[in-house]
Coordinates of C-alpha atoms and ligand atoms in Angstrom, one line a residue:
M293 CA 133.1 -17.9 -93.5
I294 CA 136.3 -15.9 -94.0
R295 CA 138.2 -16.7 -97.1
L296 CA 142.0 -16.9 -96.4
I297 CA 144.3 -16.1 -99.2
T298 CA 148.1 -16.1 -99.2
K299 CA 149.9 -13.9 -101.8
T300 CA 153.2 -12.2 -102.1
V301 CA 151.9 -9.0 -103.7
S302 CA 148.8 -7.2 -102.5
T303 CA 146.0 -6.7 -105.0
N304 CA 143.6 -6.0 -102.1
K305 CA 141.4 -3.1 -102.9
D306 CA 140.2 -2.2 -99.4
L307 CA 142.5 -2.1 -96.5
V308 CA 146.1 -3.2 -96.0
V309 CA 147.5 -3.6 -92.5
V310 CA 151.2 -2.7 -91.9
P311 CA 152.9 -3.6 -88.6
V312 CA 155.4 -1.0 -87.4
N313 CA 158.0 -1.4 -84.7
S314 CA 158.5 1.7 -82.6
K315 CA 162.2 1.5 -83.3
E316 CA 161.5 2.1 -87.0
L317 CA 160.0 5.5 -86.1
A318 CA 162.8 6.7 -83.9
P319 CA 164.3 9.9 -85.4
K320 CA 167.3 9.2 -87.6
S321 CA 166.8 5.4 -87.5
K322 CA 167.6 3.7 -90.8
L323 CA 164.8 1.8 -92.2
D324 CA 165.4 -1.8 -93.4
K325 CA 164.5 -1.8 -97.1
A326 CA 162.6 -5.1 -96.7
S327 CA 160.5 -3.9 -93.7
A328 CA 156.7 -3.6 -94.3
L329 CA 156.8 0.1 -93.7
S330 CA 159.6 0.6 -96.2
V331 CA 157.9 -1.5 -98.8
V332 CA 154.7 0.6 -98.7
E333 CA 156.7 3.8 -98.8
Q334 CA 158.5 2.5 -102.0
K335 CA 155.3 1.4 -103.6
S336 CA 153.3 4.5 -102.9
G337 CA 155.9 7.1 -103.0
I338 CA 154.4 8.5 -99.9
R339 CA 156.7 9.3 -97.0
F340 CA 154.6 7.6 -94.3
R341 CA 157.2 8.0 -91.6
K342 CA 156.9 11.7 -91.9
L343 CA 153.1 11.5 -91.8
L344 CA 153.2 9.1 -88.8
A345 CA 155.6 11.5 -87.0
D346 CA 153.2 14.4 -87.7
E347 CA 150.3 12.3 -86.2
G348 CA 152.4 11.6 -83.1
F349 CA 152.1 7.9 -83.8
L350 CA 154.8 6.1 -81.8
A351 CA 153.8 2.5 -82.7
D352 CA 153.3 1.5 -79.1
D353 CA 151.6 -1.9 -78.8
N354 CA 147.8 -1.8 -79.3
T355 CA 147.8 1.5 -81.1
S356 CA 146.9 2.0 -84.7
T357 CA 146.4 4.8 -87.2
Y358 CA 144.5 4.9 -90.5
F359 CA 145.4 6.7 -93.8
R360 CA 143.6 6.9 -97.1
T361 CA 146.1 6.1 -99.9
V362 CA 144.5 8.5 -102.4
G363 CA 145.2 6.3 -105.4
K364 CA 148.8 5.7 -104.6
L365 CA 148.4 2.1 -103.7
S366 CA 146.0 -0.6 -104.9
A367 CA 144.4 -0.6 -101.4
K368 CA 142.1 2.3 -100.6
A369 CA 143.5 2.6 -97.1
I370 CA 146.3 1.6 -94.9
L371 CA 146.2 0.8 -91.2
F372 CA 149.5 1.1 -89.4
I373 CA 149.6 -0.9 -86.2
G374 CA 152.1 -0.8 -83.4
W375 CA 153.7 -4.2 -83.2
N376 CA 156.8 -4.7 -81.1
S377 CA 156.5 -8.5 -81.0
G378 CA 157.1 -8.6 -77.3
Q379 CA 155.6 -11.9 -76.3
N380 CA 154.0 -12.9 -79.6
T381 CA 151.4 -15.1 -78.0
A382 CA 148.4 -16.4 -79.8
E383 CA 146.2 -14.1 -77.7
E384 CA 148.0 -11.0 -79.0
Y385 CA 147.1 -12.1 -82.5
R386 CA 143.5 -12.6 -81.5
K387 CA 143.4 -9.1 -80.1
L388 CA 145.1 -7.8 -83.3
G389 CA 142.5 -9.5 -85.5
A390 CA 139.8 -7.8 -83.4
L391 CA 141.4 -4.4 -83.5
V392 CA 141.9 -4.5 -87.3
A393 CA 138.4 -5.9 -87.9
K394 CA 136.9 -3.1 -85.8
T395 CA 138.6 -0.5 -87.9
A396 CA 137.6 -2.2 -91.1
R397 CA 134.0 -2.3 -90.0
C398 CA 134.1 1.4 -89.1
H399 CA 135.1 2.1 -92.7
R400 CA 132.7 -0.4 -94.0
V401 CA 135.4 -2.5 -95.6
S402 CA 135.0 -6.3 -96.0
S403 CA 138.4 -7.4 -97.1
L404 CA 141.8 -7.1 -95.4
A405 CA 145.4 -7.7 -96.3
F406 CA 148.2 -8.1 -93.7
S407 CA 151.8 -7.3 -94.6
E408 CA 154.0 -9.7 -92.8
G409 CA 156.7 -7.4 -91.3
G410 CA 157.3 -8.5 -87.7
L411 CA 154.1 -10.6 -87.7
Q412 CA 154.3 -14.4 -87.7
L413 CA 151.4 -14.9 -90.0
T414 CA 152.1 -18.4 -91.2
E415 CA 152.5 -20.0 -87.9
K416 CA 149.3 -22.1 -87.5
K417 CA 148.2 -21.2 -83.9
R418 CA 148.9 -17.5 -84.4
C419 CA 147.1 -17.4 -87.8
K420 CA 144.1 -19.2 -86.3
A421 CA 144.0 -16.8 -83.4
L422 CA 144.2 -13.8 -85.8
L423 CA 141.2 -15.0 -87.8
E424 CA 139.4 -16.0 -84.6
G425 CA 139.8 -12.5 -83.3
V426 CA 138.3 -11.1 -86.5
A427 CA 135.3 -13.6 -86.3
L428 CA 134.7 -13.2 -82.5
S429 CA 134.7 -9.4 -82.7
E430 CA 132.0 -9.5 -85.3
Y431 CA 129.5 -10.8 -82.9
Q432 CA 126.6 -8.6 -81.8
F433 CA 123.4 -9.5 -80.1
D434 CA 120.7 -7.5 -81.9
S435 CA 117.8 -9.9 -82.4
Y436 CA 115.8 -8.0 -79.9
Q437 CA 116.3 -4.6 -81.7
K438 CA 113.9 -3.4 -84.3
K439 CA 116.7 -1.8 -86.1
P440 CA 120.2 -3.0 -85.1
K441 CA 122.0 -0.1 -83.4
T442 CA 125.1 -0.8 -85.4
K443 CA 125.0 -2.4 -88.8
P444 CA 127.2 -5.5 -88.9
V445 CA 129.8 -5.7 -91.6
A446 CA 131.3 -9.2 -92.1
I447 CA 134.9 -9.5 -93.1
K448 CA 134.8 -11.8 -96.1
T449 CA 138.5 -12.2 -97.1
V450 CA 141.7 -12.0 -95.3
T451 CA 144.9 -11.9 -97.4
L452 CA 148.3 -12.7 -95.9
L453 CA 151.1 -11.1 -97.8
T454 CA 153.6 -13.9 -97.4
R455 CA 155.5 -16.4 -99.4
K456 CA 154.5 -19.4 -97.3
K457 CA 151.1 -20.9 -97.8
V458 CA 148.8 -21.5 -94.8
A459 CA 146.5 -24.5 -94.9
S460 CA 142.9 -23.6 -95.5
Q461 CA 142.0 -25.8 -92.5
V462 CA 143.4 -23.0 -90.3
A463 CA 140.6 -20.7 -91.4
K464 CA 138.0 -23.4 -91.0
D465 CA 139.2 -24.1 -87.4
A466 CA 139.1 -20.4 -86.5
E467 CA 135.6 -20.2 -87.8
I468 CA 134.5 -23.3 -85.9
Y469 CA 135.9 -22.1 -82.6
A470 CA 134.4 -18.6 -83.0
Q471 CA 131.0 -19.9 -84.1
A472 CA 130.9 -22.3 -81.1
A473 CA 131.7 -19.4 -78.8
C474 CA 129.0 -17.2 -80.4
L475 CA 126.4 -19.9 -80.0
A476 CA 127.1 -19.9 -76.3
R477 CA 127.0 -16.1 -76.3
D478 CA 123.6 -16.1 -77.9
L479 CA 122.1 -18.5 -75.4
V480 CA 123.5 -16.5 -72.4
N481 CA 122.4 -13.2 -73.8
M482 CA 118.9 -14.3 -74.5
P483 CA 116.2 -13.2 -72.0
A484 CA 115.3 -16.0 -69.6
T485 CA 111.6 -16.1 -70.4
D486 CA 112.6 -17.1 -74.0
C487 CA 115.6 -19.2 -73.1
D488 CA 114.0 -21.5 -70.6
P489 CA 114.7 -25.2 -70.0
P490 CA 112.5 -26.4 -72.9
Y491 CA 114.2 -23.9 -75.2
M492 CA 117.6 -25.3 -74.1
V493 CA 116.4 -28.8 -75.0
R494 CA 115.3 -27.6 -78.5
I495 CA 118.7 -26.0 -79.1
A496 CA 120.4 -29.1 -78.0
R497 CA 118.3 -31.1 -80.4
K498 CA 119.2 -28.7 -83.2
I499 CA 122.9 -29.0 -82.4
A500 CA 122.6 -32.8 -82.4
R501 CA 120.9 -32.7 -85.8
E502 CA 123.4 -30.3 -87.4
D503 CA 126.6 -31.7 -85.9
K504 CA 125.6 -35.4 -85.9
L505 CA 125.6 -36.0 -82.2
K506 CA 123.6 -38.5 -80.3
I507 CA 121.0 -36.9 -78.0
K508 CA 119.0 -38.3 -75.1
V509 CA 116.8 -36.0 -73.1
L510 CA 115.9 -37.1 -69.6
D511 CA 112.5 -35.4 -69.1
K512 CA 110.7 -34.9 -65.8
P513 CA 109.1 -38.3 -65.6
K514 CA 112.5 -39.9 -66.3
L515 CA 114.2 -37.7 -63.7
E516 CA 111.5 -38.8 -61.2
K517 CA 112.0 -42.4 -62.0
M518 CA 115.8 -42.2 -61.6
K519 CA 115.3 -40.1 -58.4
A520 CA 117.3 -37.1 -59.5
G521 CA 116.4 -35.2 -56.3
G522 CA 118.7 -32.2 -56.9
I523 CA 117.4 -31.3 -60.3
L524 CA 113.8 -31.9 -59.3
G525 CA 114.1 -30.1 -56.0
V526 CA 115.6 -26.9 -57.5
N527 CA 113.0 -26.8 -60.4
R528 CA 110.0 -27.5 -58.1
G529 CA 109.0 -23.8 -58.0
S530 CA 109.0 -23.4 -61.7
A531 CA 106.1 -23.5 -64.2
T532 CA 108.3 -25.2 -66.8
P533 CA 109.6 -28.7 -66.6
P534 CA 113.3 -29.4 -66.0
A535 CA 115.5 -31.7 -68.1
L536 CA 118.9 -33.4 -68.2
I537 CA 120.2 -33.2 -71.7
K538 CA 122.8 -35.8 -72.8
L539 CA 124.7 -35.3 -76.0
T540 CA 127.3 -37.7 -77.2
Y541 CA 130.0 -37.4 -79.8
K542 CA 131.6 -40.7 -80.9
P543 CA 134.6 -40.9 -83.2
R544 CA 134.5 -43.3 -86.1
G545 CA 137.2 -45.6 -84.9
K546 CA 138.0 -46.6 -81.3
A547 CA 138.1 -43.6 -79.0
K548 CA 141.4 -42.8 -77.3
K549 CA 139.6 -41.5 -74.3
V550 CA 136.1 -40.7 -73.0
V551 CA 135.7 -37.2 -71.6
S552 CA 132.5 -36.0 -70.0
L553 CA 131.5 -32.3 -69.8
V554 CA 128.9 -31.1 -67.3
G555 CA 127.4 -27.6 -67.4
K556 CA 125.2 -25.7 -65.0
G557 CA 122.0 -24.7 -66.7
V558 CA 120.0 -22.5 -64.4
T559 CA 118.1 -20.5 -67.0
F560 CA 117.1 -18.0 -64.3
D561 CA 118.2 -17.8 -60.7
T562 CA 115.9 -15.7 -58.5
G563 CA 117.6 -17.4 -55.5
G564 CA 114.3 -19.1 -54.6
H565 CA 113.1 -18.3 -51.1
S566 CA 116.6 -17.2 -50.3
I567 CA 115.7 -14.5 -52.8
K568 CA 118.4 -12.3 -54.4
I569 CA 118.1 -8.7 -53.3
N570 CA 118.4 -5.4 -55.2
K571 CA 120.3 -5.7 -58.4
S572 CA 121.9 -9.0 -57.8
M573 CA 119.1 -10.7 -59.8
N574 CA 119.5 -8.4 -62.8
D575 CA 121.9 -10.6 -64.8
M576 CA 120.7 -14.0 -63.7
K577 CA 119.6 -15.0 -67.2
M578 CA 123.4 -15.8 -67.5
D579 CA 123.2 -18.5 -64.9
M580 CA 123.2 -21.1 -67.6
G581 CA 126.7 -20.0 -68.8
G582 CA 128.2 -23.4 -68.0
A583 CA 125.5 -25.2 -70.0
A584 CA 125.9 -22.8 -72.9
A585 CA 129.7 -23.4 -72.9
V586 CA 129.2 -27.2 -73.0
L587 CA 126.6 -27.0 -75.8
G588 CA 128.8 -24.6 -77.8
A589 CA 131.9 -26.9 -77.3
M590 CA 129.9 -29.9 -78.4
S591 CA 128.9 -28.2 -81.6
G592 CA 132.5 -27.4 -82.3
I593 CA 133.6 -30.9 -81.4
G594 CA 131.0 -32.4 -83.7
K595 CA 132.6 -30.4 -86.6
L596 CA 136.3 -31.0 -85.7
K597 CA 135.8 -34.8 -85.2
P598 CA 138.6 -35.6 -82.7
N599 CA 139.5 -39.2 -81.8
I600 CA 137.9 -38.8 -78.4
E601 CA 134.5 -39.7 -77.2
V602 CA 132.9 -36.6 -75.6
R603 CA 129.7 -36.8 -73.5
A604 CA 127.8 -33.7 -72.4
Y605 CA 125.5 -33.7 -69.4
V606 CA 123.5 -30.5 -69.1
P607 CA 120.9 -30.2 -66.4
V608 CA 118.4 -27.3 -67.1
V609 CA 116.1 -25.8 -64.5
E610 CA 114.7 -22.5 -63.3
N611 CA 115.2 -21.4 -59.7
M612 CA 111.9 -19.7 -59.0
V613 CA 109.8 -18.5 -56.0
S614 CA 106.4 -20.0 -55.8
A615 CA 104.1 -22.0 -53.5
K616 CA 105.7 -25.1 -54.8
S617 CA 109.3 -24.0 -54.4
Y618 CA 111.7 -26.1 -52.4
K619 CA 112.1 -24.7 -48.9
L620 CA 114.9 -24.0 -46.4
G621 CA 115.4 -27.0 -44.2
D622 CA 114.1 -29.4 -46.9
V623 CA 116.2 -32.6 -47.3
L624 CA 116.7 -33.7 -50.9
R625 CA 117.5 -37.3 -51.8
M626 CA 120.0 -36.9 -54.6
Y627 CA 120.5 -39.2 -57.6
S628 CA 123.7 -40.6 -56.0
G629 CA 121.7 -41.7 -53.0
K630 CA 123.2 -39.0 -50.7
S631 CA 120.9 -36.7 -48.8
V632 CA 121.3 -32.9 -48.7
E633 CA 119.9 -30.4 -46.3
V634 CA 119.0 -27.2 -48.1
L635 CA 119.9 -24.2 -46.0
N636 CA 120.1 -21.7 -48.8
T637 CA 117.9 -22.1 -51.9
D638 CA 120.2 -19.7 -53.7
A639 CA 123.0 -22.4 -53.6
E640 CA 121.1 -24.3 -56.3
G641 CA 123.7 -24.8 -59.0
R642 CA 125.6 -27.4 -56.9
L643 CA 122.4 -29.3 -56.4
I644 CA 121.7 -29.8 -60.1
L645 CA 125.4 -30.4 -60.9
A646 CA 125.5 -33.1 -58.2
D647 CA 123.0 -35.2 -60.1
A648 CA 124.7 -34.7 -63.4
L649 CA 128.2 -35.4 -62.1
A650 CA 127.0 -38.5 -60.4
L651 CA 125.4 -39.8 -63.6
A652 CA 128.5 -38.9 -65.6
E653 CA 130.6 -40.9 -63.2
K654 CA 128.2 -43.8 -63.1
E655 CA 128.2 -44.1 -66.8
G656 CA 132.0 -44.4 -66.7
C657 CA 134.5 -42.1 -68.3
D658 CA 138.2 -41.2 -68.1
Q659 CA 137.7 -37.5 -67.1
I660 CA 135.0 -35.1 -66.1
I661 CA 135.1 -31.3 -66.5
D662 CA 132.3 -29.2 -65.2
L663 CA 131.6 -25.5 -65.8
A664 CA 129.3 -23.4 -63.7
T665 CA 128.5 -19.8 -62.9
L666 CA 128.6 -21.1 -59.3
T667 CA 129.6 -18.5 -56.8
G668 CA 129.9 -14.8 -56.2
A669 CA 132.7 -15.8 -53.8
C670 CA 134.8 -16.9 -56.8
M671 CA 134.4 -13.4 -58.3
A672 CA 135.3 -11.8 -55.0
A673 CA 138.5 -13.9 -54.9
L674 CA 139.6 -13.5 -58.6
G675 CA 137.7 -10.6 -60.1
Q676 CA 135.7 -10.9 -63.3
D677 CA 138.5 -11.9 -65.7
Y678 CA 139.5 -15.2 -64.1
A679 CA 137.7 -18.5 -63.7
G680 CA 138.5 -20.5 -60.6
L681 CA 139.7 -24.1 -61.1
F682 CA 139.4 -26.8 -58.5
T683 CA 140.7 -30.3 -58.8
R684 CA 142.2 -33.2 -56.9
D685 CA 144.4 -33.9 -60.0
D686 CA 146.9 -31.0 -60.4
S687 CA 148.4 -32.2 -63.6
F688 CA 144.9 -32.5 -65.2
G689 CA 144.1 -29.0 -63.9
Q690 CA 147.3 -27.7 -65.3
K691 CA 146.4 -28.9 -68.8
I692 CA 143.1 -27.1 -68.6
I693 CA 144.8 -23.9 -67.5
E694 CA 147.3 -24.2 -70.4
S695 CA 144.4 -24.7 -72.8
G696 CA 142.8 -21.6 -71.4
S697 CA 145.9 -19.6 -71.8
E698 CA 146.3 -20.7 -75.4
Q699 CA 142.7 -19.5 -76.0
G700 CA 143.1 -16.2 -74.1
E701 CA 140.8 -17.5 -71.3
C702 CA 142.3 -16.9 -67.9
I703 CA 142.0 -19.6 -65.3
W704 CA 143.5 -19.7 -61.8
Q705 CA 143.6 -22.8 -59.6
L706 CA 142.1 -22.4 -56.1
P707 CA 142.6 -25.0 -53.3
L708 CA 140.1 -27.7 -52.3
V709 CA 140.8 -27.1 -48.6
E710 CA 139.8 -30.4 -46.9
K711 CA 139.5 -28.8 -43.5
Y712 CA 136.5 -26.7 -44.8
R713 CA 134.6 -29.9 -45.6
E714 CA 133.4 -29.7 -42.0
Q715 CA 131.4 -26.7 -43.0
I716 CA 129.1 -28.8 -45.1
K717 CA 128.4 -31.4 -42.5
S718 CA 124.7 -31.6 -41.6
D719 CA 122.9 -32.7 -38.4
V720 CA 120.0 -34.1 -40.2
A721 CA 121.2 -35.2 -43.7
D722 CA 124.5 -36.5 -45.1
I723 CA 125.6 -33.0 -46.1
K724 CA 124.2 -29.5 -46.4
N725 CA 124.3 -27.2 -49.4
V726 CA 126.2 -24.2 -47.9
G727 CA 129.1 -23.6 -45.6
F728 CA 129.5 -20.7 -43.3
G729 CA 131.9 -17.8 -43.4
Y730 CA 134.4 -17.1 -46.1
G731 CA 135.7 -19.3 -48.9
G732 CA 132.3 -19.9 -50.5
A733 CA 133.9 -20.9 -53.9
I734 CA 135.8 -23.6 -52.0
T735 CA 132.9 -25.0 -50.0
A736 CA 130.9 -25.1 -53.3
A737 CA 133.6 -27.1 -55.0
L738 CA 133.9 -29.4 -51.9
F739 CA 130.2 -30.0 -52.2
L740 CA 130.5 -31.1 -55.8
S741 CA 133.5 -33.3 -54.9
E742 CA 131.0 -35.4 -52.8
F743 CA 129.5 -36.6 -56.1
V744 CA 132.6 -37.5 -58.0
E745 CA 134.3 -40.2 -56.1
K746 CA 136.9 -41.8 -58.4
T747 CA 137.0 -40.1 -61.8
P748 CA 139.7 -37.5 -62.5
W749 CA 137.7 -34.3 -62.3
V750 CA 138.1 -30.5 -62.9
H751 CA 135.6 -27.9 -61.7
L752 CA 135.6 -24.5 -63.3
D753 CA 133.7 -21.7 -61.5
I754 CA 133.0 -19.2 -64.4
A755 CA 130.7 -16.8 -62.5
G756 CA 133.0 -13.9 -63.3
P757 CA 134.1 -14.3 -66.9
A758 CA 130.9 -15.7 -68.4
F759 CA 129.2 -12.3 -68.5
L760 CA 131.0 -9.0 -68.4
P761 CA 129.5 -5.5 -67.8
A762 CA 131.7 -3.9 -70.4
A763 CA 133.1 -4.7 -73.8
A764 CA 136.3 -6.7 -73.8
D765 CA 138.9 -7.1 -76.6
Y766 CA 136.8 -9.2 -78.8
S767 CA 133.4 -9.4 -77.1
P768 CA 130.7 -6.7 -76.6
P769 CA 129.2 -6.2 -73.1
G770 CA 127.3 -9.3 -71.8
A771 CA 128.0 -12.9 -72.7
T772 CA 131.6 -13.9 -73.6
G773 CA 131.2 -17.5 -74.5
F774 CA 133.9 -18.2 -71.8
G775 CA 135.0 -21.8 -71.7
V776 CA 133.9 -23.0 -75.1
R777 CA 137.3 -22.5 -76.8
T778 CA 139.2 -23.8 -73.8
L779 CA 137.2 -27.0 -73.9
I780 CA 137.5 -27.6 -77.6
G781 CA 141.2 -26.8 -77.5
Y782 CA 141.7 -29.2 -74.7
I783 CA 139.8 -32.1 -76.3
M784 CA 141.7 -31.5 -79.6
S785 CA 145.0 -31.6 -77.7
L786 CA 144.4 -35.1 -76.3
Ligands
BES99 N1 124.3 -18.0 -59.7 C1 124.8 -17.7 -58.5 C2 126.3 -17.3 -58.5 C3 126.6 -16.0 -59.3 C4 126.6 -14.8 -58.7 C5 126.9 -16.1 -60.6 C6 126.9 -13.7 -59.4 C7 127.2 -15.0 -61.3 C8 127.2 -13.7 -60.7 C9 124.7 -18.9 -57.5 O1 123.6 -19.7 -57.7 C10 124.5 -18.3 -56.1 O2 123.6 -17.6 -55.9 N2 125.5 -18.5 -55.3 C11 125.5 -18.0 -53.9 C12 125.9 -19.1 -53.0 C13 125.7 -18.8 -51.6 C14 124.2 -18.8 -51.3 C15 126.3 -19.9 -50.7 C16 126.5 -16.8 -53.9 O3 127.5 -16.9 -54.6 O4 126.2 -15.9 -53.2
ZN100 ZN1 121.8 -19.1 -56.8
ZN101 ZN1 122.9 -19.8 -59.7

């Protein structure tokens, strides 16, 4: 937990961060006496502007430079950062927090102080984002290494050098959001043999215990009884049993709304008999990214206690190849009663989601949001940084996009093209599980729409951003925890 302190004068011993505007470094420019740069020059007697010029530091955005203060300031070191306060969005503060924390860790420093300068440190959303950036960038997945490749250093205190106090709740919120995202990252990064459906059930029980949520696990016999043909069909080739996990958060008083979250939990996707070829199976331990996002969000919601009832429906299965696997041409009788002809066993996510969505709708709620690493086609359309959003309710969709943008998670709406619904018509069953030709993310979303008839619903295809091949601003390569913070932020905004 990061301790947040506000103070007017720094007594920080470790590292002080000083934002610099590039104009302040222009030759012959007169420095405002009150500016952060001028204040440290006065205090230390060091002409930092000269040093910065010698370094060639221009204070462009996202650049920084580090100096030791050799006993001239109470802090051991100073980090100048380029800050030209262009847009001043929360996301820029998140990235700033990560940049500063990374430098601090390199120098094995565990406390930081920020001079205010051009920063808006006391504004709640920005302050939360800054601390969240610090916490999120601390994450590493090293439990499978005998000796962690990099030794983690936790930032323990962050001091804001400002006159205005910031509520300590801001630091708590930042911590809760970051922790929830890191919980999802851990689940996604974990090898699939260890993170299988029974493990997902155990983790859900742990979350329920710790965050005081209600849990109900529909195990295989129950799924058979309720005829959840999608979940059972996909899992048929696996040696482990499937489950449908249901977590519920209920507020103390009367809930303003009931929101259901549904997450695709394919703990490993071989493709089944439509087997994935070459390297396309390598990262398929991440195919439960939607489930992880929903579980992570529930753990955050349990702690933040909004006035909204939130229900999570998480189907967990493995899509394996075996003598028992479901076959091409099979017809599955889904929980909703519709029949589905399977013409590609690799289009499995939509089959398990169909059962979970139908149950969420049957149990009655005001809104449904599902998250799924559903299609390669969505990645082809938007690249890896954007999730695709589908909905029949544009204003609902817009709210999710806005929540994403507040959290630095990029979401782009794609159309539910009714004309393409013809592609999933079947000759033998009610529908089939794949279309033909292009627009695979759209036909997948249309398939899901067959199982949500009347409830306002948003589908997020997170195949791209759930798992990245290279490090991003505040996550190492691999799982990002995408969706967790967007979901929590959205629920908290209701
Ligand atoms: N899990 C995959 C989608 C995926 C691909 C996620 C790459 C992350 C990275 C999904 O189950 C799948 O295989 N989808 C198929 C659908 C096709 C058979 C209609 C796809 O996208 O190729
Ligand atoms: Zn698949
Ligand atoms: Zn899949």
